[in-house]
Amino acid sequence: MSPPIKLSLKGKASTVANTCKIGYYRALATDGSCSKCPLNSYSTREGSTSCVCDKGYFRSETDPASMPCTRPPSAPAHLISNVNETSVNLEWSPPRTTGGRQDLTYNVVCKRCGPDGRRCQACGNGVHFSPQQLSLKGNKVSINELQAHTNYTFEVWAVNGVSPQSPGPEQAVSVTVTTNQAAPSPVSSIQAKDITRHTISLAWQPPDRANGVILEYEVKYYEKDQNERSYRIIKTSSRNTDIKGLTPLTSYVFHVRARTAAGYGEFSGPFEFMTNSVPAPIIGDGTNSTVLLVSVVGSVVLLLILISAFVISRRRNKYSKAKQDSDEEKHLHQGVRIYVDPFTYEDPNQAVREFAKEIDASCIKIEKVIGIGEFGEVCSGRLKMPGKREICVAIKTLKAGYTDKQRRDFLSEASIMGQFDHPNIIHLEGVVTKCKPVMIITEYMENGSLDAFLRKNDGRFTVIQLVGILRGIASGMKYLSDMSYVHRDLAARNILVNSNLVCKVSDFGMSRVLEDDPEAAYT
Ligand code: AMP
């Protein structure tokens, strides 16, 4: 082998020869000189046209031969997750090593897992990533439209141009989270199936994302020309309802929202429908001109009568409607529901009738005693209302031999609870007052009171779960405050926890305690 002839002393690739030395290469025969193998590469024989990458180093298809060989990046660092109902925000720091390249991006893999956090499968198309799932340039992503109460594992992969050549778990970091409950998405459209002078029959589709079983719908409506803050509410468990008692020839605005165990979703946008002015014409097939004439004349007369009746009835209605509305609007102040103290009722039974549904005792199956309340035993059991599915409930009983005052105090808790409607406030199913024992039926909270639950599971919760607990309680208390209700006894023993770790504020009997104890003071 002939040694290379030195042509020039300038530059590192300063040799020209028919063949390049080991450790050098010449990509094209027309290249004047041999070049030293770039960083992280080598040539083992003379006359190489390229250099081979060191073990663990690679070249992408578009990397020029003169570029050093590079490595995939290490995993992103410090991955932090933040769950907000059914959205998750992920944030991370850049990887420790970028592998010597400038084309670093991130890919996010979403897996939905079983209740034990295992048996995971790809999330599929329904999940939305913002700004995107793949080739992220920034260090964060928001993942939306996940399912409520579900375990998810997210992997964040750091990738560069040579990652496909050496994919490995060391380039990814993962986190497992559990989404919270979420209210249903808004109802998107409402149709008027039938319109008469006094009635509008509405129908709607369920929300796109129910996030649970829909327990009921709430229809809010008001006259278009009236103040929107003075509205009426109708609740129904079906997807249609007849809104009756409307004023003829008047435009009404309707909004519908759905409720699940997680609470109410947002109201739909406004949908406007106008009541009719005249009854549906009773004309024949159009061939009988006499019938037609009589009908037309009849309609005109009827219209005149209706208009005058309408003017009179509007005046009268203003009075009777105001009276009729007074009950309903008593607790509607500027569109916000305000709590009504049941003790302000002359007849406390009236407050119970107004705020708590009477349940037939035959619908309730008591199963076992789970606690002792101030007025008697607290049991778990089942409630099966006609046409509804059976649910687990807690049953508070009023022990035998009660005085009138004890009965009133016991039921006042139901009158208070029945005014609330929030995912973090214990939900009242109803009361049994027509037979004995008198009972208050509420939703069942599988994990009992928070203080005992935390003691029993000390150290087992993640910070995210604990913050979720706090967030729920705060949300419930904010709702009570918005309703102008002062709880006066917020304590872990008065928070109940369900199987999904959702915390709900309970025990609305504090006003009673203060009343009973003349020494008690509260600031
Ligand atoms: P209370 O009279 O509300 O203080 O209830 C007494 C005890 O009964 C509580 O400490 C709970 O352990 C239990 N309890 C009350 N309500 C419920 C409920 N809705 N679900 C499960 N346990 C309950």
Coordinates of C-alpha atoms and ligand atoms in Angstrom, one line a residue:
M1 CA 0.0 0.0 0.0
S2 CA 1.4 3.4 -1.0
P3 CA 1.4 6.1 1.7
P4 CA -0.8 9.2 1.0
I5 CA 1.0 12.1 -0.6
K6 CA 0.9 15.3 1.4
L7 CA -0.3 18.1 -0.8
S8 CA -1.0 20.9 1.6
L9 CA -0.4 21.5 5.3
K10 CA -3.7 23.5 5.7
G11 CA -6.8 21.9 7.3
K12 CA -7.5 18.7 9.1
A13 CA -8.4 16.7 6.0
S14 CA -5.1 17.4 4.5
T15 CA -4.4 14.2 2.7
V16 CA -5.0 13.3 -0.8
A17 CA -4.5 9.8 -2.0
N18 CA -6.1 7.1 -4.0
T19 CA -7.2 5.6 -0.8
C20 CA -7.9 7.3 2.6
K21 CA -6.3 6.2 5.8
I22 CA -8.2 4.4 8.6
G23 CA -10.2 7.0 10.4
Y24 CA -10.7 9.1 7.2
Y25 CA -13.2 8.9 4.4
R26 CA -13.9 10.4 1.0
A27 CA -17.5 10.3 0.0
L28 CA -17.0 10.9 -3.7
A29 CA -14.1 10.0 -5.8
T30 CA -14.2 13.6 -7.2
D31 CA -13.7 15.0 -3.7
G32 CA -10.2 16.4 -3.6
S33 CA -9.2 15.2 -0.1
C34 CA -10.0 12.7 2.5
S35 CA -11.9 13.9 5.6
K36 CA -11.5 12.8 9.1
C37 CA -14.4 10.7 10.3
P38 CA -16.9 13.1 12.1
L39 CA -17.4 12.9 15.9
N40 CA -18.8 9.5 17.1
S41 CA -17.9 7.6 14.0
Y42 CA -15.0 5.6 12.6
S43 CA -13.7 3.8 9.6
T44 CA -12.0 0.5 10.0
R45 CA -10.4 0.2 6.6
E46 CA -8.5 2.3 4.3
G47 CA -10.3 3.9 1.3
S48 CA -13.6 4.3 3.1
T49 CA -16.3 6.3 1.4
S50 CA -18.2 6.9 4.7
C51 CA -17.7 6.4 8.4
V52 CA -19.7 4.1 10.5
C53 CA -21.4 5.5 13.7
D54 CA -20.1 4.4 17.1
K55 CA -22.4 2.0 18.9
G56 CA -25.4 3.8 20.2
Y57 CA -25.0 6.6 17.7
F58 CA -26.9 7.1 14.5
R59 CA -27.4 9.1 11.3
S60 CA -30.8 10.0 10.0
E61 CA -31.4 9.6 6.3
T62 CA -31.0 13.3 5.7
D63 CA -27.9 13.7 7.8
P64 CA -24.8 14.5 5.6
A65 CA -21.8 12.2 5.9
S66 CA -19.9 15.1 7.3
M67 CA -22.2 15.4 10.3
P68 CA -21.3 13.8 13.6
C69 CA -23.3 10.7 14.5
T70 CA -26.0 11.5 17.1
R71 CA -28.1 9.8 19.7
P72 CA -31.8 9.9 20.6
P73 CA -32.5 12.3 23.5
S74 CA -33.0 11.1 27.1
A75 CA -36.5 11.2 28.6
P76 CA -38.1 14.6 29.3
A77 CA -37.5 15.6 32.9
H78 CA -39.8 16.6 35.8
L79 CA -43.2 15.6 34.2
I80 CA -46.0 17.3 36.2
S81 CA -49.7 16.5 35.7
N82 CA -52.7 18.6 36.7
V83 CA -56.2 17.1 36.5
N84 CA -59.1 19.4 36.1
E85 CA -62.4 17.5 35.9
T86 CA -61.9 15.6 32.6
S87 CA -58.9 17.6 31.3
V88 CA -55.3 16.9 32.1
N89 CA -52.4 19.4 31.7
L90 CA -48.9 18.0 31.4
E91 CA -45.8 20.0 31.7
W92 CA -42.2 18.9 31.6
S93 CA -38.6 20.1 31.4
P94 CA -36.2 19.4 28.4
P95 CA -34.3 16.1 28.6
R96 CA -30.9 15.9 30.2
T97 CA -29.3 15.2 26.9
T98 CA -30.5 16.1 23.5
G99 CA -28.3 13.5 21.8
G100 CA -26.3 16.2 20.0
R101 CA -29.1 17.3 17.7
Q102 CA -31.2 20.4 17.3
D103 CA -34.4 18.8 16.1
L104 CA -35.9 17.8 19.5
T105 CA -39.7 17.5 19.7
Y106 CA -42.1 15.6 21.9
N107 CA -44.8 13.0 21.3
V108 CA -47.6 12.2 23.8
V109 CA -49.1 8.8 24.1
C110 CA -52.5 8.4 25.8
K111 CA -53.6 5.1 27.3
R112 CA -56.9 4.5 29.1
C113 CA -56.5 1.9 31.9
G114 CA -58.7 -0.3 34.0
P115 CA -59.8 0.6 37.6
D116 CA -56.6 -1.0 38.9
G117 CA -54.5 1.2 36.6
R118 CA -53.6 -1.8 34.5
R119 CA -55.0 -3.3 31.3
C120 CA -54.4 -0.1 29.4
Q121 CA -55.4 0.5 25.8
A122 CA -54.9 3.4 23.4
C123 CA -57.2 6.3 24.1
G124 CA -58.5 6.5 20.5
N125 CA -59.9 9.4 18.6
G126 CA -62.3 11.0 21.1
V127 CA -59.5 12.7 23.0
H128 CA -58.4 16.2 22.1
F129 CA -54.8 17.5 22.5
S130 CA -53.9 21.1 22.5
P131 CA -51.8 22.4 20.7
Q132 CA -51.2 18.8 19.3
Q133 CA -50.3 15.3 20.2
L134 CA -47.2 14.7 18.1
S135 CA -44.2 16.8 17.2
L136 CA -44.7 19.2 20.0
K137 CA -42.1 21.9 20.1
G138 CA -43.1 23.4 23.5
N139 CA -42.9 21.7 26.9
K140 CA -46.6 21.4 27.7
V141 CA -49.9 19.9 26.4
S142 CA -53.5 20.0 27.5
I143 CA -55.5 16.9 27.0
N144 CA -59.3 17.4 27.0
E145 CA -62.5 15.4 26.6
L146 CA -61.3 12.5 28.6
Q147 CA -63.8 10.2 30.3
A148 CA -64.8 11.1 33.9
H149 CA -63.6 8.9 36.8
T150 CA -61.1 7.0 34.6
N151 CA -57.5 6.1 35.0
Y152 CA -55.2 7.4 32.2
T153 CA -51.5 6.9 31.7
F154 CA -49.7 9.5 29.6
E155 CA -46.2 8.9 28.2
V156 CA -44.2 11.9 27.0
W157 CA -41.5 10.9 24.5
A158 CA -38.6 13.1 23.6
V159 CA -37.7 12.4 20.0
N160 CA -35.2 13.6 17.4
G161 CA -34.2 12.7 13.9
V162 CA -32.5 9.4 15.0
S163 CA -35.1 8.2 17.6
P164 CA -36.8 5.9 15.0
Q165 CA -33.5 4.0 14.8
S166 CA -33.3 3.2 18.5
P167 CA -36.7 3.5 20.2
G168 CA -36.6 2.7 23.8
P169 CA -38.4 3.3 27.1
E170 CA -35.5 5.4 28.3
Q171 CA -36.7 8.2 26.0
A172 CA -40.1 8.5 27.7
V173 CA -41.5 9.5 31.0
S174 CA -45.0 8.6 32.1
V175 CA -47.6 9.6 34.6
T176 CA -50.9 7.9 35.7
V177 CA -53.8 10.1 36.7
T178 CA -57.5 9.6 37.5
T179 CA -59.9 12.1 36.0
N180 CA -62.5 13.6 38.3
Q181 CA -66.2 13.7 37.8
A182 CA -67.5 16.2 35.3
A183 CA -70.8 17.7 34.6
P184 CA -72.5 16.8 31.3
S185 CA -71.7 18.9 28.2
P186 CA -74.4 21.4 27.1
V187 CA -77.5 20.3 25.3
S188 CA -76.9 21.5 21.8
S189 CA -80.3 22.0 20.3
I190 CA -84.0 22.2 21.3
Q191 CA -86.9 21.7 19.0
A192 CA -90.5 22.8 19.4
K193 CA -92.6 19.7 18.4
D194 CA -95.9 21.4 18.9
I195 CA -97.1 24.9 19.6
T196 CA -100.5 26.0 20.7
R197 CA -101.8 29.2 22.3
H198 CA -100.7 28.3 25.8
T199 CA -98.4 25.4 25.4
I200 CA -95.0 24.7 23.7
S201 CA -94.0 21.1 23.5
L202 CA -90.2 20.9 23.5
A203 CA -87.8 18.0 22.7
W204 CA -84.0 17.8 22.7
Q205 CA -81.1 15.5 22.2
P206 CA -78.9 14.3 25.1
P207 CA -75.6 16.2 25.5
D208 CA -72.7 14.9 23.4
R209 CA -70.7 14.0 26.5
A210 CA -73.0 13.0 29.3
N211 CA -70.1 12.0 31.6
G212 CA -72.4 9.7 33.5
V213 CA -76.1 8.7 33.8
I214 CA -78.4 11.7 33.2
L215 CA -80.7 12.0 36.2
E216 CA -82.8 14.8 35.0
Y217 CA -83.0 17.9 32.7
E218 CA -83.8 21.4 33.7
V219 CA -85.7 23.7 31.3
K220 CA -85.3 27.4 32.1
Y221 CA -87.6 29.8 30.2
Y222 CA -88.8 33.3 30.2
E223 CA -90.7 35.7 28.1
K224 CA -88.4 37.2 25.5
D225 CA -89.4 40.8 26.3
Q226 CA -89.3 40.3 30.1
N227 CA -86.2 40.5 32.2
E228 CA -84.2 37.4 31.8
R229 CA -83.5 37.3 35.5
S230 CA -87.1 36.4 36.2
Y231 CA -87.2 32.9 34.8
R232 CA -89.1 29.7 35.5
I233 CA -87.7 26.3 35.8
I234 CA -89.2 22.9 34.9
K235 CA -87.4 19.6 35.8
T236 CA -88.0 16.4 33.9
S237 CA -86.3 13.1 33.6
S238 CA -87.3 12.7 29.9
R239 CA -86.0 14.4 26.8
N240 CA -89.2 16.4 26.2
T241 CA -91.7 18.4 28.1
D242 CA -94.8 20.5 27.6
I243 CA -94.4 24.0 28.8
K244 CA -97.9 25.0 29.7
G245 CA -99.7 28.1 30.9
L246 CA -97.9 30.4 28.4
T247 CA -99.4 33.6 27.1
P248 CA -100.6 33.5 23.5
L249 CA -98.7 35.3 20.7
T250 CA -95.7 35.7 22.9
S251 CA -92.0 34.8 22.3
Y252 CA -90.4 32.7 24.9
V253 CA -86.7 31.9 25.3
F254 CA -85.7 28.4 26.4
H255 CA -82.5 26.9 27.7
V256 CA -82.0 23.2 28.8
R257 CA -79.3 21.6 30.9
A258 CA -78.7 18.0 32.0
R259 CA -77.8 16.8 35.5
T260 CA -75.8 13.7 36.4
A261 CA -74.3 12.7 39.8
A262 CA -71.6 15.2 39.1
G263 CA -74.1 18.1 39.0
Y264 CA -75.6 20.3 36.3
G265 CA -73.9 20.9 33.0
E266 CA -74.0 24.3 31.3
F267 CA -77.3 25.5 29.9
S268 CA -77.8 25.2 26.2
G269 CA -77.8 28.4 24.2
P270 CA -81.1 30.3 23.9
F271 CA -83.9 28.8 21.7
E272 CA -86.8 31.0 20.9
F273 CA -90.4 30.0 20.1
M274 CA -93.6 31.9 19.9
T275 CA -97.0 30.8 21.1
N276 CA -99.9 30.8 18.6
S277 CA -102.6 33.4 18.5
V278 CA -105.5 31.3 17.4
P279 CA -106.5 27.7 17.8
A280 CA -105.6 25.4 14.9
P281 CA -108.1 26.2 12.1
I282 CA -110.9 23.6 11.9
I283 CA -111.5 23.9 8.1
G284 CA -112.5 21.0 6.0
D285 CA -110.6 19.9 2.9
G286 CA -110.8 23.3 1.3
T287 CA -113.5 22.4 -1.2
N288 CA -116.4 23.4 0.9
S289 CA -116.5 27.2 0.6
T290 CA -119.3 27.6 3.2
V291 CA -117.3 25.8 5.8
L292 CA -114.3 27.8 4.8
L293 CA -116.2 31.1 5.1
V294 CA -117.8 30.2 8.4
S295 CA -114.4 29.1 9.7
V296 CA -112.7 32.3 8.5
V297 CA -115.4 34.6 10.0
G298 CA -115.4 32.4 13.1
S299 CA -111.6 32.7 13.3
V300 CA -111.8 36.5 13.0
V301 CA -114.4 36.8 15.7
L302 CA -112.4 34.4 17.9
L303 CA -109.3 36.4 17.2
L304 CA -111.0 39.6 18.3
I305 CA -112.4 37.9 21.5
L306 CA -108.9 36.5 22.1
I307 CA -107.2 39.8 21.7
S308 CA -109.5 41.5 24.2
A309 CA -109.3 38.5 26.5
F310 CA -105.6 38.6 26.1
V311 CA -105.4 42.2 27.2
I312 CA -107.6 41.6 30.2
S313 CA -106.0 38.4 31.1
R314 CA -102.5 39.9 30.9
R315 CA -103.5 42.5 33.3
R316 CA -105.1 39.9 35.6
N317 CA -102.3 37.5 35.0
K318 CA -99.8 40.0 36.1
Y319 CA -101.4 39.7 39.5
S320 CA -102.1 36.0 39.6
K321 CA -98.9 35.1 37.9
A322 CA -97.0 37.2 40.4
K323 CA -98.7 35.3 43.2
Q324 CA -98.2 32.0 41.5
D325 CA -94.5 32.8 40.9
S326 CA -94.0 34.1 44.3
D327 CA -93.3 30.7 45.7
E328 CA -91.0 29.8 42.9
E329 CA -89.3 33.1 42.8
K330 CA -89.0 33.4 46.5
H331 CA -85.6 31.8 46.3
L332 CA -84.7 33.3 42.9
H333 CA -82.9 36.6 43.5
Q334 CA -81.4 38.3 40.4
G335 CA -81.2 34.8 38.8
V336 CA -79.3 33.3 41.7
R337 CA -81.0 30.9 44.1
I338 CA -80.9 32.1 47.7
Y339 CA -81.3 29.8 50.6
V340 CA -84.6 30.1 52.6
D341 CA -84.4 29.4 56.3
P342 CA -87.1 26.8 57.0
F343 CA -87.5 28.3 60.5
T344 CA -88.9 31.4 58.9
Y345 CA -92.0 29.4 57.8
E346 CA -94.9 29.7 60.1
D347 CA -95.7 26.1 59.5
P348 CA -92.3 24.2 59.2
N349 CA -94.1 21.3 57.5
Q350 CA -94.7 23.7 54.6
A351 CA -91.0 24.1 54.2
V352 CA -90.6 20.3 54.1
R353 CA -93.3 20.0 51.5
E354 CA -91.7 22.7 49.4
F355 CA -88.1 21.6 49.5
A356 CA -88.2 17.8 50.0
K357 CA -90.0 15.2 47.9
E358 CA -92.3 12.8 49.9
I359 CA -91.2 9.2 49.2
D360 CA -93.5 6.3 49.7
A361 CA -91.9 4.0 52.4
S362 CA -92.6 1.0 50.2
C363 CA -89.8 2.2 47.8
I364 CA -87.2 2.0 50.5
K365 CA -85.3 -1.2 51.6
I366 CA -83.3 -0.6 54.8
E367 CA -80.2 -2.9 54.9
K368 CA -78.0 -2.1 57.8
V369 CA -77.1 0.5 60.4
I370 CA -74.1 2.5 59.5
G371 CA -74.0 5.2 62.1
I372 CA -75.8 7.0 64.9
G373 CA -77.1 10.5 64.3
E374 CA -78.4 13.1 66.7
F375 CA -82.0 11.9 66.2
G376 CA -81.6 8.2 65.6
E377 CA -79.9 5.5 63.6
V378 CA -78.4 6.2 60.1
C379 CA -78.8 3.1 57.8
S380 CA -77.8 2.2 54.3
G381 CA -80.3 0.8 52.0
R382 CA -81.9 1.0 48.5
L383 CA -84.4 3.3 46.9
K384 CA -86.4 2.2 43.9
M385 CA -88.8 4.9 42.7
P386 CA -91.3 3.9 40.0
G387 CA -89.8 4.2 36.6
K388 CA -86.3 4.9 38.0
R389 CA -83.4 2.6 38.6
E390 CA -82.6 1.4 42.0
I391 CA -80.0 3.4 43.9
C392 CA -78.1 3.0 47.1
V393 CA -79.1 5.5 49.8
A394 CA -78.4 6.5 53.3
I395 CA -81.5 6.6 55.5
K396 CA -81.6 8.8 58.6
T397 CA -84.3 7.8 61.0
L398 CA -86.1 9.7 63.7
K399 CA -86.2 7.5 66.8
A400 CA -89.6 6.7 68.4
G401 CA -91.0 8.9 71.2
Y402 CA -90.0 12.2 69.6
T403 CA -91.5 15.5 70.5
D404 CA -93.0 17.9 67.9
K405 CA -89.9 20.1 68.2
Q406 CA -87.6 17.1 67.6
R407 CA -89.6 16.1 64.5
R408 CA -89.4 19.7 63.2
D409 CA -85.7 20.0 63.9
F410 CA -85.0 16.6 62.3
L411 CA -86.9 17.5 59.2
S412 CA -85.4 21.0 58.9
E413 CA -82.2 19.4 57.8
A414 CA -84.1 18.0 54.8
S415 CA -85.7 21.4 54.1
I416 CA -82.2 22.9 54.0
M417 CA -80.5 20.1 52.0
G418 CA -83.4 20.0 49.5
Q419 CA -82.6 23.5 48.4
F420 CA -79.1 22.6 47.3
D421 CA -78.1 21.1 44.1
H422 CA -74.3 20.8 43.7
P423 CA -71.9 17.9 43.2
N424 CA -70.1 18.6 46.4
I425 CA -73.2 19.0 48.6
I426 CA -74.9 15.8 49.9
H427 CA -78.0 15.2 47.7
L428 CA -81.4 14.8 49.2
E429 CA -83.5 12.1 47.6
G430 CA -86.6 12.9 49.8
V431 CA -88.3 12.3 53.1
V432 CA -90.8 9.9 54.5
T433 CA -93.2 11.8 56.8
K434 CA -96.5 10.1 56.2
C435 CA -95.6 7.0 58.2
K436 CA -93.2 6.0 60.9
P437 CA -90.3 6.0 61.3
V438 CA -89.9 9.5 59.8
M439 CA -86.9 9.3 57.5
I440 CA -84.6 11.5 55.5
I441 CA -83.2 9.8 52.4
T442 CA -79.9 11.0 50.9
E443 CA -77.5 9.7 48.4
Y444 CA -75.2 7.0 49.9
M445 CA -71.5 7.9 50.4
E446 CA -69.6 4.6 50.4
N447 CA -66.6 5.8 52.3
G448 CA -68.4 7.5 55.2
S449 CA -67.1 10.6 56.9
L450 CA -63.9 12.2 55.8
D451 CA -62.1 12.2 59.2
A452 CA -62.5 8.5 59.7
F453 CA -61.7 7.8 56.1
L454 CA -58.4 9.8 56.2
R455 CA -57.3 8.2 59.4
K456 CA -58.0 4.7 58.0
N457 CA -56.1 5.4 54.8
D458 CA -53.3 7.6 56.2
G459 CA -50.4 8.1 53.8
R460 CA -52.2 6.3 50.9
F461 CA -53.2 9.3 48.9
T462 CA -51.3 11.1 46.3
V463 CA -51.0 14.9 46.5
I464 CA -53.2 15.1 43.5
Q465 CA -55.9 13.1 45.3
L466 CA -55.7 15.2 48.4
V467 CA -55.9 18.4 46.4
G468 CA -58.9 16.9 44.6
I469 CA -60.5 16.4 48.0
L470 CA -59.8 20.0 49.1
R471 CA -61.0 21.3 45.8
G472 CA -64.3 19.5 46.1
I473 CA -65.0 20.7 49.6
A474 CA -64.1 24.3 48.6
S475 CA -66.4 24.1 45.7
G476 CA -69.3 22.9 47.9
M477 CA -68.6 25.7 50.4
K478 CA -68.4 28.3 47.7
Y479 CA -71.8 27.1 46.4
L480 CA -73.3 27.4 49.9
S481 CA -71.8 30.8 50.3
D482 CA -73.3 31.9 46.9
M483 CA -76.6 30.7 48.2
S484 CA -76.1 32.9 51.2
Y485 CA -76.1 29.9 53.5
V486 CA -73.6 29.8 56.4
H487 CA -72.7 26.2 57.3
R488 CA -71.2 27.1 60.7
D489 CA -69.7 23.6 61.3
L490 CA -67.3 22.8 58.5
A491 CA -65.2 19.9 59.8
A492 CA -63.9 16.7 58.3
R493 CA -66.5 14.7 60.3
N494 CA -69.2 16.6 58.4
I495 CA -67.8 15.8 55.0
L496 CA -68.8 12.5 53.4
V497 CA -66.8 10.7 50.8
N498 CA -68.2 8.4 48.1
S499 CA -66.5 5.6 46.2
N500 CA -65.0 7.9 43.7
L501 CA -63.3 10.0 46.4
V502 CA -65.8 12.8 45.8
C503 CA -66.3 14.8 49.0
K504 CA -69.6 16.3 49.8
V505 CA -70.5 18.7 52.5
S506 CA -73.2 17.4 54.9
D507 CA -74.8 18.1 58.3
F508 CA -77.1 21.0 57.9
G509 CA -78.3 21.0 61.5
M510 CA -76.1 23.6 63.0
S511 CA -78.7 26.4 63.2
R512 CA -80.6 24.0 65.5
V513 CA -77.7 23.5 67.8
L514 CA -77.2 27.2 68.3
E515 CA -80.9 27.7 68.9
D516 CA -80.9 25.0 71.6
D517 CA -78.0 26.3 73.5
P518 CA -78.5 29.9 74.8
E519 CA -74.9 30.0 75.8
A520 CA -73.7 29.4 72.2
A521 CA -72.1 32.2 70.4
Y522 CA -71.1 32.4 66.8
T523 CA -69.1 35.1 65.0
Ligands
AMP1 P1 -75.0 12.5 60.8 O1 -76.2 12.4 61.6 O2 -75.2 13.2 59.5 O3 -73.8 13.0 61.6 O4 -74.6 11.0 60.4 C1 -74.0 10.1 61.4 C2 -73.1 9.1 60.6 O5 -73.8 8.4 59.7 C3 -72.0 9.8 59.8 O6 -70.8 10.1 60.6 C4 -71.7 8.9 58.7 O7 -70.7 7.9 59.2 C5 -73.0 8.2 58.5 N1 -73.7 8.8 57.4 C6 -74.5 9.9 57.4 N2 -75.0 10.2 56.2 C7 -74.4 9.3 55.4 C8 -74.5 9.1 53.9 N3 -75.2 9.9 53.1 N4 -73.7 8.1 53.4 C9 -73.0 7.3 54.2 N5 -72.9 7.4 55.5 C10 -73.6 8.4 56.1

